[in-house]
Structures are given as C-alpha cells and as structure tokens.
Amino acid sequence: MAKNSYISKAVATTFVILTISLIVGIITMVILYNTEISTMHPTPRPTFPSTTTGPPPVMQLPGNLIPESYTIFLHPNQTMLFTGNSTVNFHCVQRTSTIYLHSKDLTVSNPVVMNKDTNEKIYVYAIKHHEDESNFLEIQLNDALKAGGNYSLFLAFRGEISENLEGLYLSSYLEGNTNKQILFKPIDARMVFPCFDEPQMKAVFHVTIIHRRDTTALGNAEILGSSIIDDDWKYTRFYPTPRMSTYLFAFTVSEFTSIPSPHKRVEIKTFARPEATAAGYTQYAANITGKILTFFENHFDIEYSPKKLDQIALPDLFPGAMENWGLVTYQEGNLLYEEGVSSLLHKADIATIIAHELAHQWFGNLVTMKWWNQLWLNEGFATYMSYFAVDHAEPSFKIRDTYVLSNLHNAFEEDALASSHPLSPPQEDVRTSFEILAMFDSITYNKETTLTITSHVLSVFLFKMYLWDFRYKTTDQYNLWEYIQKVYTPMASKYCVAKVMDTWTNQIGYPVITINTTNGEISQKRFLFNDSSESRFVLWWYVPIRVMSNKSESSLVWLDTNEFISKSGEWILANVNCTGYYRVNYNPENWEHLLTQLETNPERIPLMNRGQLIDDAFNLARAKLVSVTLALNSTRFLHTEREYLPWESAVRNLGYFVLMFDRSEVYGPMQAYLCKQVTGLYNFFRNYTENSEVPKDHSLQCNQITAIEVACSNGLPECVSMARKMFANWMSNSSTNNIHPNLRSVIYCQAVAAGGKTEWEFAWDKFQSSSDTSEREQLRRALSCTKKTWLLQRYLEYTLNPEKIRLMDIASTIKYIAKNVAGQALAWNFIRAHWDYVSLGDGATLIEGVTSRFSTQFELRELERFEMDYDLGSATRAVYQAKEQTQVNIQWVRRNKENVLEWFERETAS
C-alpha cells in the first residue's frame, strides 16, 4: 500500500526487508518472513493456537474457525444503500457453540448454519453485534461445532453507501458538464459483508455484483460471465480469487475506460475516467506496468498468480494506492501522467508507486504478515523491491540514492522521539482500528528500507525459496529469522540471526555511534532529541559499520563489542554511503577535519555522505550532542556545491530552523545567509530557468527546483522577478502556459507568494476549471503560498466544501497552509473549530503539519488542552508525538537562539 492507510494502506503506504548479512565485505539487512523450509501444498490451512470456550475474545478472533471460501452477492442500488448475502465455508479446529466474525455498520439477518459433512442444519438461537471497537458479530448456536468439522454460515445483510472514503463508497467526477459516479470498495471488508476480517484468515472469494447496465464491474479476479436482468440492471460474476486476506478484497463499478499493457501471459489493463484515457493520461503507466510485472516474475521465478491485472485511477481514494490482488487502485495523481502538464520528475513517482504496489502482489498478497504489529514485513519488502524494479524499467531515473536518503531521513525523524515505537511492537499493543492505523507511519514504511536497500549481494535464491515455501500463507519475523539462519550459513556460524535482528525490530529507536579518533574508542547509545526523556532505558544494537579515511578505502567492522580503530593524524568517515540505520558522532578534531575536507575538496567524500554529514550534524545538534555552530558550519561548502543530495539535506535541516525562527529576529539574517549560499546554484541553472528549460539529468532537474525555491523564498531579487514575470505572462494569455511542467509547482507558489488577490484568484479559477490532475495538484499547493491571511482563511473555509476541495485532499491542503508562516495560526484555530470533519481524511497528518512550528509554553498548553477536549481517534499517537516534539523545540530554541543569531549575523557580515 502506498503510504497513508489502515488495514491496507498506503498511504501508505505497504515495506521493507531487514536482515544483517555480513562477510563478503557488504552489509545486508533484509526483511523477510521466515518459517521452516517446507514443500507443503500451495494453499494449506493456516494454523492457530488452540483456544478454550469461555469469555468472548478481546479485539481479535479466537482462531477456532478457519474460513475456506466466501460466496458473495452484492446489489448496490441508487438510494445510497446496498443489499446482499454471503455464505462462508469454514473449518472448525476446536469445539465451540459460538461463531465470532466481523461486521461493521451492517444490518444482518436470516442466519443459517449448516454442517457440510452431514448436510444438517444447526439452529441459531441468538445473534449479537458487539458495541465496541472489536466490530464482532456473535452468533450463538443450539449445538456445538465439532473440531475437525466443516461448516457454512449464510447471512443476508444491508448497509449504507458511504461518502467518507470508507467501506463501500461513492465518488463523483465531471465528464464535460455531466456529473458521473463511481462505486468502490477499498478496505474494511467488514463494512461490506460479514467476514473473518483478519490478515491470517485467508480464503477464496466467489463474487457476483448486480449493477447498472451502462456500467462495468471490476473485481479481484477475471469476469466469469455477465447477464442482463432487466432494462436497468445486470449482474457480473467473477472467477474465484486466489486464497487471500480480506483486506485485499475490492471491486469497482464505473463507466471508466481502459488501455492494455503488453505481457506474454497476464491481461493488463489501466482504467481511468474516459476523458483521461482519451487524452492519453494512462499511457505512461500502461507502458511501464508490463515491464515491472515481468521483472518481478523473472526475479522471483514465480508467476503473478491471477490471470489479469487491472489498475484504476480513482478521483477519491485513501490511501494513495492499494495493492488489492488483481485490482490495484491509485489516486489519480499517482497513476496519470499528462504530457506537457505533468513534471518530468512525476514519472519517477508514478513508476515507484506502481512498482511498490506490484511488489505487494508477492510480498503481502502471496505471502502475508500474520498480524498488523508486523506490517513492516509486507511494506518493507515492497519498498525494497520497488527500487530494483524502477531501476530496471527506467534506468535513467537513478532513484535509489535519492529515495533511500529520503526514506532514511523520514524514519530517523520520527524514530528519534521517545514516543516512537518498535518496528515490531507486541501484538497486544496493536489491536484496535486506531492502533492498527497508527502503524502506517514512517517507521513501518521507511525504517526497514534503509536497513536493506544497501545490500548489494542479496541472494535471489533466498527470495525464490521464501516466496515459494510460504505462498498463500502468513508468516512473522521469527519464521524469517529461522529461515535466514539456515540460508546464510556464514553469518550463522558466528551470530544467531534472531539475536542480531531482534535488536533492530523489537527495540525502539536506533543508535548514535560515537567514534573518538584520538584514542580509537567506539561507543553506542539510543539517539533521542530529548535524551533525558528515556534515561532509564539502556538499549544496545548489533551494528555493522563501514568506515573509510582520507588515506584508505572503506572496510567493514561489527560493533558487537567495544572495538578500537586508531586513525591518528587523519580523518575517518563512518557509515560510508549510508549503509546503516544509525547516526555517527565524532570527537571535535575529526569533525573539524571532515568539515575542512568539505570546504577544500568535497569530492573526496562520497556524495551520499556529503548529505549525511549535514544531516547527522544538524540532528546531533538538536540532541545537544554537538554545538549548533558545528551544524551550521557543515553548510558553508554549499556555495560551490552543485549536486542535489547535499543541498536536499541542508534545505531540509535548515527547514527546522525556519520553523523555529521565522517568527523571530533570527529570520532576517538567516534569509540573507541562504541567499548568499544559493546564488551560485541559482546562477548555475539560470539560463535553463529563464528560458523555461530543464537539464536532462534527473538529479539536476531536482536541484534546479531546489535552487528556485531557496532563492525565491529567501528574497533573491532576480528569482522573485523571474517567477512574477513568468506567472504574469501566463495571466496575460491564460490559454497558453509556457512555464515548463517541471517548474510550474515552484513558480506558481513563488508568484502567488509575491503577489496578491489578483494572482491568487487567477490560480483559484485555473484550479476549478482544470481537468488535469497534475495541474490541479500544483495549483492546490500554490494557493497555500500567499502571504495574505484573509486569502488563506478563505482557502481554509473552502476545505469544508467537498465540491471545492475533495475529502481526500483536506488534510494535505490544511498542512500546506500551516507550512506557510502566515497560515499556521489560522490552520491551528481552524482544525479545532472543525475537527470532526477535517479529521475524516487523515487526522495524524493534520496534527503533524499544524503543530510543526510549536515552540512556546503557550502552544504546548494549547496542545495539551486539545488532547483533553477532543476525540482524537487515529490521531492519538500523532498528538502524543507532537507534545514531545514541542517540548524538544522549546528547550532547543531556549538553548540555541542567541548562538544561531550570532552565527548568521557573522556569516552575512563577512
């Protein structure tokens, strides 16, 4: 799933393999599940711990009944209701007189239980919905079901079609002047039919859907048959699905059209609004999907299981994409590419998201985690493998370094808080829907990617055996450790895999490695922004460290004892090419040598480490482990740097300084310094930019945008003038937009920021009238850039109207506004006034964005009051983390403000 979602996501996400494989001079951290190697039948029944008849289960099904198959009939009608019935066949593994399954917001009737072995009916004497977060449907029987027996349960049901992106929901779009609708079931199968809605409860699904004659129904499997019922309705019956989890069950009913993708065996189609298909917006996705699917089939030597693969671009979807087996769904902006409108860089995003969702067809769909506390087993693999697939399909993108560092920093940020969580928290900590939703975060999606992406010698044989042996099953990390222990015998001879890996998956956080080059000592401790918040815990990791010096190439050592590395008279650099999930600190002398190297001959230090040194220095300063002036000194070499990764690291870390100081006297000298540093980079791209052109190199295209954004937002006159001129030219001839698609997002934003009502209303009119997904997204961001508070308030009010701002875009729109210093306080007041509505999409994202500037005691008290007064739901953890981050910010500003002001004033005076 692409990041941000529950029981599926996506969004979020979806992601990574973690296992430390040593020797051969390379760090391998892999995520794999692992059960004992076996050659069982491809669709075995899962096994569950035995349970006893007694009190009702708490939040999780007892596991005494194992579903085998469902037969489902669904009839959505035109009154925002749907009706249907289902029969689930199941096997009893322990005697019981009560059936527990899931049902949410459904009216259930006519239960019939049959003994399939004797064809006898078992009478139901009570049926009960649990009024709690379990969503249990309890069916009490006159006679007990016997262990070893096979049974069926028939239920009729009806429910409401939602407009809130959950369950079975309706989405609308304009085709010309006509309002069209699409019906979609994304996640929460329990809201569509009663079912055993847990990931380990895999089954086969036989589905029939009754729908309007002028629409097309798509499902997980290919269409078996279709027949007309009357003048208005017809039914579509699908072939049985592979054995799969309920969270992968999906269907759509729409008037969408499609184009095919070439593949030797699988029928691949990409669906979208007819207007988008006709305009060619699905062509890029169709072109690369077959290549990526073929890559995975060849890489794993296992064919994609279903006979068809449908992809569909939906106007409304949360999360950003979802890996439903045979019917992969995407937000339109994550699948559609519009030539002449979409940024060239957007192709890399689309390719990566498609690769991520297709990787899930093996890692997540074919082989699934047993429970949500180990979601990383699904998402980690998908993220890890997506980079290899994109490198194969689009080698010119060279995405691995850029995306790995992005994932690394996202995970680092959240994992440095005491309120973080282990990669694999205890199962009892992840039971409720809100607790499950909270698992779809940067830790789950990104931590393991960074631990595995650098493994250059991962055994393809290992993947093949793993996927084959555990196909159609569920696994956990302990299965994985056993498996790796058998396969990686060199590591097994020295280390117990479980012992090594548990330090990374079961422990919270990550280490900072401190190296003293004067005496050779190396030590480790957990890295925290506020170290005092967890002083009672002593954590320790098995850490492989790759080091180099100015006189030697890189080599690998393990930090499993206090090792000594003496490098007297020279600098050393650890975590070469960012192959480990940890930060590195040095003694002051070594830091001085490294920063001198950056200013004199930066190319001697690997490119990824130029970015890493900046990132480590700034975050070590936030944690009070080095001085803030040392961190700022790490940016001095940038006036001659032209590569993207160091600039990206510096801009992202200085962004924290902007958030802390853009409401204070520090901001003026800071802007002057940034203007001074970026002038060379801006001039490097100036001819391209002023002629509305871009370089051919992918990373240079990224850095061109960085140059414009930093230069304009910090007031470089020639940049501001350029942005206003380009936007004014478009306004004077609104039918012709000569701004290069790569540059539109940043030019729109800077022009709106420098302008007033006229520019803002022009952008709003264009946003409303455009049917181009990419253009609308760029304009939606740009509208948040104005410095006029009354316009920002108007924009906030628009988010309450789904005809102006779609429900799935509410959270990101408010977050964009809150990022603007003129809009932050407005956004905070607004979400409190309208929390019940605006939190429907992604409350956690809202909290993260709106509180990012909080750095005063007053703001902390407001946040604490918000926590007490509001029903936070899935945003509970986000609020807890925001409180901790605010406390860190208060201490950091108090400690560093004066030194930061003096440093910027000194640098701009010279």
Short mmCIF file of N, CA, C and O in Angstrom, two decimals, residues 343-423:
data_model
loop_
_atom_site.label_atom_id
_atom_site.label_comp_id
_atom_site.label_asym_id
_atom_site.label_seq_id
_atom_site.Cartn_x
_atom_site.Cartn_y
_atom_site.Cartn_z
N SER A 343 5.08 17.24 -14.41
CA SER A 343 6.53 17.36 -14.32
C SER A 343 7.18 16.07 -14.79
O SER A 343 6.67 14.97 -14.56
N LEU A 344 8.34 16.21 -15.45
CA LEU A 344 9.09 15.02 -15.84
C LEU A 344 9.44 14.19 -14.62
O LEU A 344 9.51 12.95 -14.69
N LEU A 345 9.68 14.86 -13.50
CA LEU A 345 10.03 14.15 -12.27
C LEU A 345 8.87 13.31 -11.76
O LEU A 345 9.07 12.36 -10.99
N HIS A 346 7.66 13.64 -12.19
CA HIS A 346 6.49 12.90 -11.73
C HIS A 346 6.50 11.47 -12.27
O HIS A 346 5.89 10.57 -11.67
N LYS A 347 7.19 11.24 -13.37
CA LYS A 347 7.30 9.88 -13.89
C LYS A 347 7.98 8.97 -12.88
O LYS A 347 7.59 7.80 -12.72
N ALA A 348 8.99 9.48 -12.20
CA ALA A 348 9.68 8.66 -11.20
C ALA A 348 8.75 8.30 -10.06
O ALA A 348 8.78 7.18 -9.54
N ASP A 349 7.91 9.25 -9.66
CA ASP A 349 6.94 8.97 -8.59
C ASP A 349 5.95 7.90 -9.02
O ASP A 349 5.66 6.96 -8.27
N ILE A 350 5.42 8.04 -10.23
CA ILE A 350 4.44 7.07 -10.73
C ILE A 350 5.08 5.68 -10.83
O ILE A 350 4.49 4.68 -10.39
N ALA A 351 6.27 5.63 -11.42
CA ALA A 351 6.94 4.34 -11.59
C ALA A 351 7.21 3.67 -10.24
O ALA A 351 7.03 2.46 -10.08
N THR A 352 7.61 4.46 -9.25
CA THR A 352 7.93 3.91 -7.94
C THR A 352 6.68 3.41 -7.23
O THR A 352 6.69 2.35 -6.59
N ILE A 353 5.58 4.15 -7.35
CA ILE A 353 4.33 3.72 -6.71
C ILE A 353 3.80 2.45 -7.38
O ILE A 353 3.38 1.50 -6.70
N ILE A 354 3.82 2.40 -8.71
CA ILE A 354 3.38 1.18 -9.40
C ILE A 354 4.25 0.00 -9.00
O ILE A 354 3.74 -1.09 -8.69
N ALA A 355 5.56 0.20 -8.96
CA ALA A 355 6.47 -0.88 -8.58
C ALA A 355 6.20 -1.35 -7.15
O ALA A 355 6.27 -2.55 -6.85
N HIS A 356 5.93 -0.40 -6.28
CA HIS A 356 5.63 -0.75 -4.89
C HIS A 356 4.37 -1.62 -4.81
O HIS A 356 4.36 -2.66 -4.13
N GLU A 357 3.31 -1.21 -5.50
CA GLU A 357 2.06 -1.97 -5.43
C GLU A 357 2.19 -3.32 -6.12
O GLU A 357 1.62 -4.32 -5.65
N LEU A 358 2.96 -3.40 -7.20
CA LEU A 358 3.13 -4.69 -7.87
C LEU A 358 4.04 -5.61 -7.06
O LEU A 358 3.85 -6.84 -7.06
N ALA A 359 5.01 -5.06 -6.35
CA ALA A 359 5.82 -5.89 -5.45
C ALA A 359 4.95 -6.53 -4.38
O ALA A 359 5.20 -7.66 -3.95
N HIS A 360 3.92 -5.82 -3.96
CA HIS A 360 2.98 -6.37 -2.98
C HIS A 360 2.25 -7.61 -3.50
O HIS A 360 1.75 -8.41 -2.69
N GLN A 361 2.15 -7.77 -4.80
CA GLN A 361 1.45 -8.96 -5.31
C GLN A 361 2.16 -10.23 -4.87
O GLN A 361 1.53 -11.30 -4.78
N TRP A 362 3.45 -10.13 -4.57
CA TRP A 362 4.20 -11.24 -3.99
C TRP A 362 4.36 -11.03 -2.48
O TRP A 362 4.02 -11.90 -1.69
N PHE A 363 4.89 -9.88 -2.09
CA PHE A 363 5.15 -9.59 -0.68
C PHE A 363 3.95 -8.87 -0.07
O PHE A 363 3.85 -7.65 -0.12
N GLY A 364 3.03 -9.61 0.47
CA GLY A 364 1.82 -9.05 1.06
C GLY A 364 0.60 -9.82 0.60
O GLY A 364 -0.25 -10.19 1.40
N ASN A 365 0.50 -10.08 -0.70
CA ASN A 365 -0.65 -10.80 -1.24
C ASN A 365 -0.39 -12.31 -1.26
O ASN A 365 -1.16 -13.09 -0.70
N LEU A 366 0.70 -12.72 -1.90
CA LEU A 366 1.06 -14.14 -1.94
C LEU A 366 1.53 -14.61 -0.57
O LEU A 366 1.16 -15.69 -0.09
N VAL A 367 2.35 -13.81 0.07
CA VAL A 367 2.87 -14.09 1.42
C VAL A 367 2.53 -12.89 2.29
O VAL A 367 2.87 -11.76 1.95
N THR A 368 1.87 -13.12 3.40
CA THR A 368 1.27 -12.04 4.19
C THR A 368 1.74 -12.11 5.65
O THR A 368 1.96 -13.20 6.17
N MET A 369 1.86 -10.93 6.28
CA MET A 369 2.19 -10.93 7.71
C MET A 369 1.00 -11.49 8.50
O MET A 369 -0.15 -11.31 8.11
N LYS A 370 1.30 -12.13 9.64
CA LYS A 370 0.23 -12.74 10.43
C LYS A 370 -0.65 -11.70 11.10
O LYS A 370 -1.86 -11.89 11.23
N TRP A 371 -0.04 -10.62 11.56
CA TRP A 371 -0.83 -9.62 12.26
C TRP A 371 -0.24 -8.25 11.98
O TRP A 371 0.90 -8.10 11.55
N TRP A 372 -1.01 -7.20 12.27
CA TRP A 372 -0.65 -5.83 11.90
C TRP A 372 0.55 -5.30 12.65
O TRP A 372 1.17 -4.32 12.21
N ASN A 373 0.92 -5.88 13.78
CA ASN A 373 2.10 -5.39 14.50
C ASN A 373 3.38 -5.65 13.71
O ASN A 373 4.41 -5.03 13.98
N GLN A 374 3.32 -6.55 12.72
CA GLN A 374 4.48 -6.79 11.87
C GLN A 374 4.18 -6.41 10.42
O GLN A 374 4.60 -7.05 9.47
N LEU A 375 3.50 -5.29 10.29
CA LEU A 375 3.16 -4.75 8.98
C LEU A 375 4.39 -4.51 8.13
O LEU A 375 4.34 -4.59 6.90
N TRP A 376 5.51 -4.22 8.78
CA TRP A 376 6.74 -3.93 8.02
C TRP A 376 7.16 -5.10 7.13
O TRP A 376 7.84 -4.90 6.12
N LEU A 377 6.76 -6.32 7.48
CA LEU A 377 7.11 -7.45 6.64
C LEU A 377 6.48 -7.34 5.26
O LEU A 377 7.08 -7.75 4.26
N ASN A 378 5.27 -6.81 5.18
CA ASN A 378 4.65 -6.53 3.88
C ASN A 378 5.26 -5.30 3.24
O ASN A 378 5.72 -5.32 2.09
N GLU A 379 5.24 -4.20 3.98
CA GLU A 379 5.62 -2.90 3.39
C GLU A 379 7.11 -2.82 3.11
O GLU A 379 7.52 -2.18 2.15
N GLY A 380 7.90 -3.44 3.96
CA GLY A 380 9.34 -3.38 3.77
C GLY A 380 9.79 -4.04 2.49
O GLY A 380 10.57 -3.49 1.72
N PHE A 381 9.29 -5.25 2.26
CA PHE A 381 9.62 -5.94 1.02
C PHE A 381 9.21 -5.12 -0.20
O PHE A 381 9.95 -5.04 -1.18
N ALA A 382 8.01 -4.57 -0.15
CA ALA A 382 7.50 -3.84 -1.31
C ALA A 382 8.35 -2.62 -1.61
O ALA A 382 8.68 -2.33 -2.76
N THR A 383 8.71 -1.89 -0.56
CA THR A 383 9.55 -0.70 -0.76
C THR A 383 10.92 -1.10 -1.29
O THR A 383 11.43 -0.52 -2.25
N TYR A 384 11.51 -2.10 -0.66
CA TYR A 384 12.85 -2.56 -1.05
C TYR A 384 12.89 -2.98 -2.52
O TYR A 384 13.75 -2.53 -3.29
N MET A 385 11.94 -3.82 -2.92
CA MET A 385 11.98 -4.35 -4.27
C MET A 385 11.58 -3.31 -5.31
O MET A 385 11.98 -3.41 -6.48
N SER A 386 10.81 -2.30 -4.92
CA SER A 386 10.36 -1.32 -5.90
C SER A 386 11.53 -0.58 -6.54
O SER A 386 11.48 -0.23 -7.72
N TYR A 387 12.60 -0.35 -5.78
CA TYR A 387 13.74 0.38 -6.33
C TYR A 387 14.44 -0.41 -7.43
O TYR A 387 14.85 0.15 -8.45
N PHE A 388 14.57 -1.71 -7.22
CA PHE A 388 15.19 -2.54 -8.25
C PHE A 388 14.33 -2.58 -9.51
O PHE A 388 14.85 -2.55 -10.63
N ALA A 389 13.03 -2.65 -9.33
CA ALA A 389 12.13 -2.71 -10.50
C ALA A 389 12.19 -1.41 -11.29
O ALA A 389 12.21 -1.44 -12.53
N VAL A 390 12.20 -0.25 -10.60
CA VAL A 390 12.25 1.03 -11.31
C VAL A 390 13.60 1.20 -11.99
O VAL A 390 13.69 1.70 -13.12
N ASP A 391 14.67 0.78 -11.33
CA ASP A 391 15.98 0.85 -11.97
C ASP A 391 16.02 0.02 -13.26
O ASP A 391 16.71 0.36 -14.21
N HIS A 392 15.25 -1.07 -13.26
CA HIS A 392 15.18 -1.90 -14.46
C HIS A 392 14.33 -1.24 -15.54
O HIS A 392 14.71 -1.19 -16.71
N ALA A 393 13.15 -0.73 -15.14
CA ALA A 393 12.22 -0.17 -16.12
C ALA A 393 12.64 1.21 -16.61
O ALA A 393 12.40 1.57 -17.77
N GLU A 394 13.23 2.02 -15.71
CA GLU A 394 13.61 3.40 -16.04
C GLU A 394 15.01 3.67 -15.47
O GLU A 394 15.16 4.41 -14.49
N PRO A 395 16.05 3.08 -16.08
CA PRO A 395 17.40 3.23 -15.51
C PRO A 395 17.91 4.66 -15.45
O PRO A 395 18.74 4.99 -14.59
N SER A 396 17.41 5.53 -16.31
CA SER A 396 17.89 6.92 -16.31
C SER A 396 17.46 7.69 -15.07
O SER A 396 18.04 8.73 -14.75
N PHE A 397 16.45 7.19 -14.34
CA PHE A 397 15.98 7.91 -13.15
C PHE A 397 16.99 7.84 -12.00
O PHE A 397 17.07 8.75 -11.20
N LYS A 398 17.72 6.73 -11.91
CA LYS A 398 18.72 6.55 -10.84
C LYS A 398 18.13 6.95 -9.48
O LYS A 398 18.68 7.77 -8.74
N ILE A 399 17.01 6.33 -9.15
CA ILE A 399 16.26 6.80 -7.99
C ILE A 399 16.78 6.28 -6.66
O ILE A 399 16.42 6.82 -5.61
N ARG A 400 17.60 5.25 -6.66
CA ARG A 400 17.86 4.58 -5.39
C ARG A 400 18.51 5.49 -4.35
O ARG A 400 18.08 5.54 -3.19
N ASP A 401 19.54 6.23 -4.74
CA ASP A 401 20.20 7.08 -3.75
C ASP A 401 19.25 8.14 -3.20
O ASP A 401 19.17 8.36 -1.98
N THR A 402 18.51 8.78 -4.10
CA THR A 402 17.61 9.86 -3.68
C THR A 402 16.50 9.33 -2.79
O THR A 402 16.22 9.88 -1.72
N TYR A 403 15.88 8.22 -3.20
CA TYR A 403 14.75 7.70 -2.44
C TYR A 403 15.20 7.06 -1.14
O TYR A 403 14.50 7.14 -0.12
N VAL A 404 16.38 6.41 -1.14
CA VAL A 404 16.86 5.80 0.10
C VAL A 404 17.12 6.87 1.14
O VAL A 404 16.74 6.74 2.30
N LEU A 405 17.79 7.96 0.75
CA LEU A 405 18.06 9.03 1.72
C LEU A 405 16.76 9.65 2.20
O LEU A 405 16.62 9.99 3.38
N SER A 406 15.79 9.82 1.30
CA SER A 406 14.52 10.38 1.72
C SER A 406 13.84 9.48 2.75
O SER A 406 13.35 9.94 3.79
N ASN A 407 13.84 8.17 2.50
CA ASN A 407 13.25 7.23 3.45
C ASN A 407 14.01 7.23 4.77
O ASN A 407 13.42 7.18 5.85
N LEU A 408 15.34 7.27 4.67
CA LEU A 408 16.17 7.27 5.86
C LEU A 408 15.85 8.45 6.76
O LEU A 408 15.64 8.30 7.96
N HIS A 409 15.76 9.63 6.18
CA HIS A 409 15.54 10.83 6.99
C HIS A 409 14.12 10.86 7.57
O HIS A 409 13.93 11.31 8.70
N ASN A 410 13.15 10.38 6.80
CA ASN A 410 11.78 10.33 7.32
C ASN A 410 11.69 9.42 8.54
O ASN A 410 11.04 9.75 9.54
N ALA A 411 12.34 8.27 8.45
CA ALA A 411 12.30 7.33 9.57
C ALA A 411 13.11 7.87 10.75
O ALA A 411 12.68 7.77 11.90
N PHE A 412 14.29 8.43 10.47
CA PHE A 412 15.13 8.99 11.53
C PHE A 412 14.37 10.02 12.37
O PHE A 412 14.48 10.03 13.60
N GLU A 413 13.64 10.89 11.71
CA GLU A 413 12.97 12.00 12.39
C GLU A 413 12.00 11.48 13.45
O GLU A 413 12.01 11.91 14.60
N GLU A 414 11.14 10.56 13.04
CA GLU A 414 10.13 10.06 13.96
C GLU A 414 10.72 9.12 15.00
O GLU A 414 10.26 9.07 16.15
N ASP A 415 11.74 8.37 14.61
CA ASP A 415 12.32 7.37 15.49
C ASP A 415 13.22 7.98 16.56
O ASP A 415 13.70 7.26 17.45
N ALA A 416 13.46 9.29 16.48
CA ALA A 416 14.29 9.97 17.48
C ALA A 416 13.46 10.51 18.64
O ALA A 416 13.99 11.20 19.51
N LEU A 417 12.17 10.21 18.64
CA LEU A 417 11.29 10.63 19.73
C LEU A 417 11.08 9.46 20.69
O LEU A 417 10.99 8.30 20.26
N ALA A 418 10.99 9.76 21.96
CA ALA A 418 10.71 8.71 22.94
C ALA A 418 9.36 8.06 22.69
O ALA A 418 9.13 6.91 23.07
N SER A 419 8.46 8.77 22.02
CA SER A 419 7.12 8.25 21.72
C SER A 419 7.08 7.44 20.43
O SER A 419 6.00 7.10 19.95
N SER A 420 8.23 7.11 19.88
CA SER A 420 8.28 6.22 18.72
C SER A 420 7.83 4.83 19.15
O SER A 420 7.40 4.61 20.28
N HIS A 421 7.92 3.88 18.24
CA HIS A 421 7.53 2.51 18.58
C HIS A 421 8.50 1.54 17.90
O HIS A 421 9.12 1.86 16.89
N PRO A 422 8.65 0.34 18.43
CA PRO A 422 9.49 -0.65 17.75
C PRO A 422 8.92 -0.99 16.38
O PRO A 422 7.72 -0.83 16.12
N LEU A 423 9.77 -1.49 15.53
CA LEU A 423 9.30 -1.94 14.22
C LEU A 423 8.26 -3.04 14.39
O LEU A 423 7.27 -3.09 13.68
#
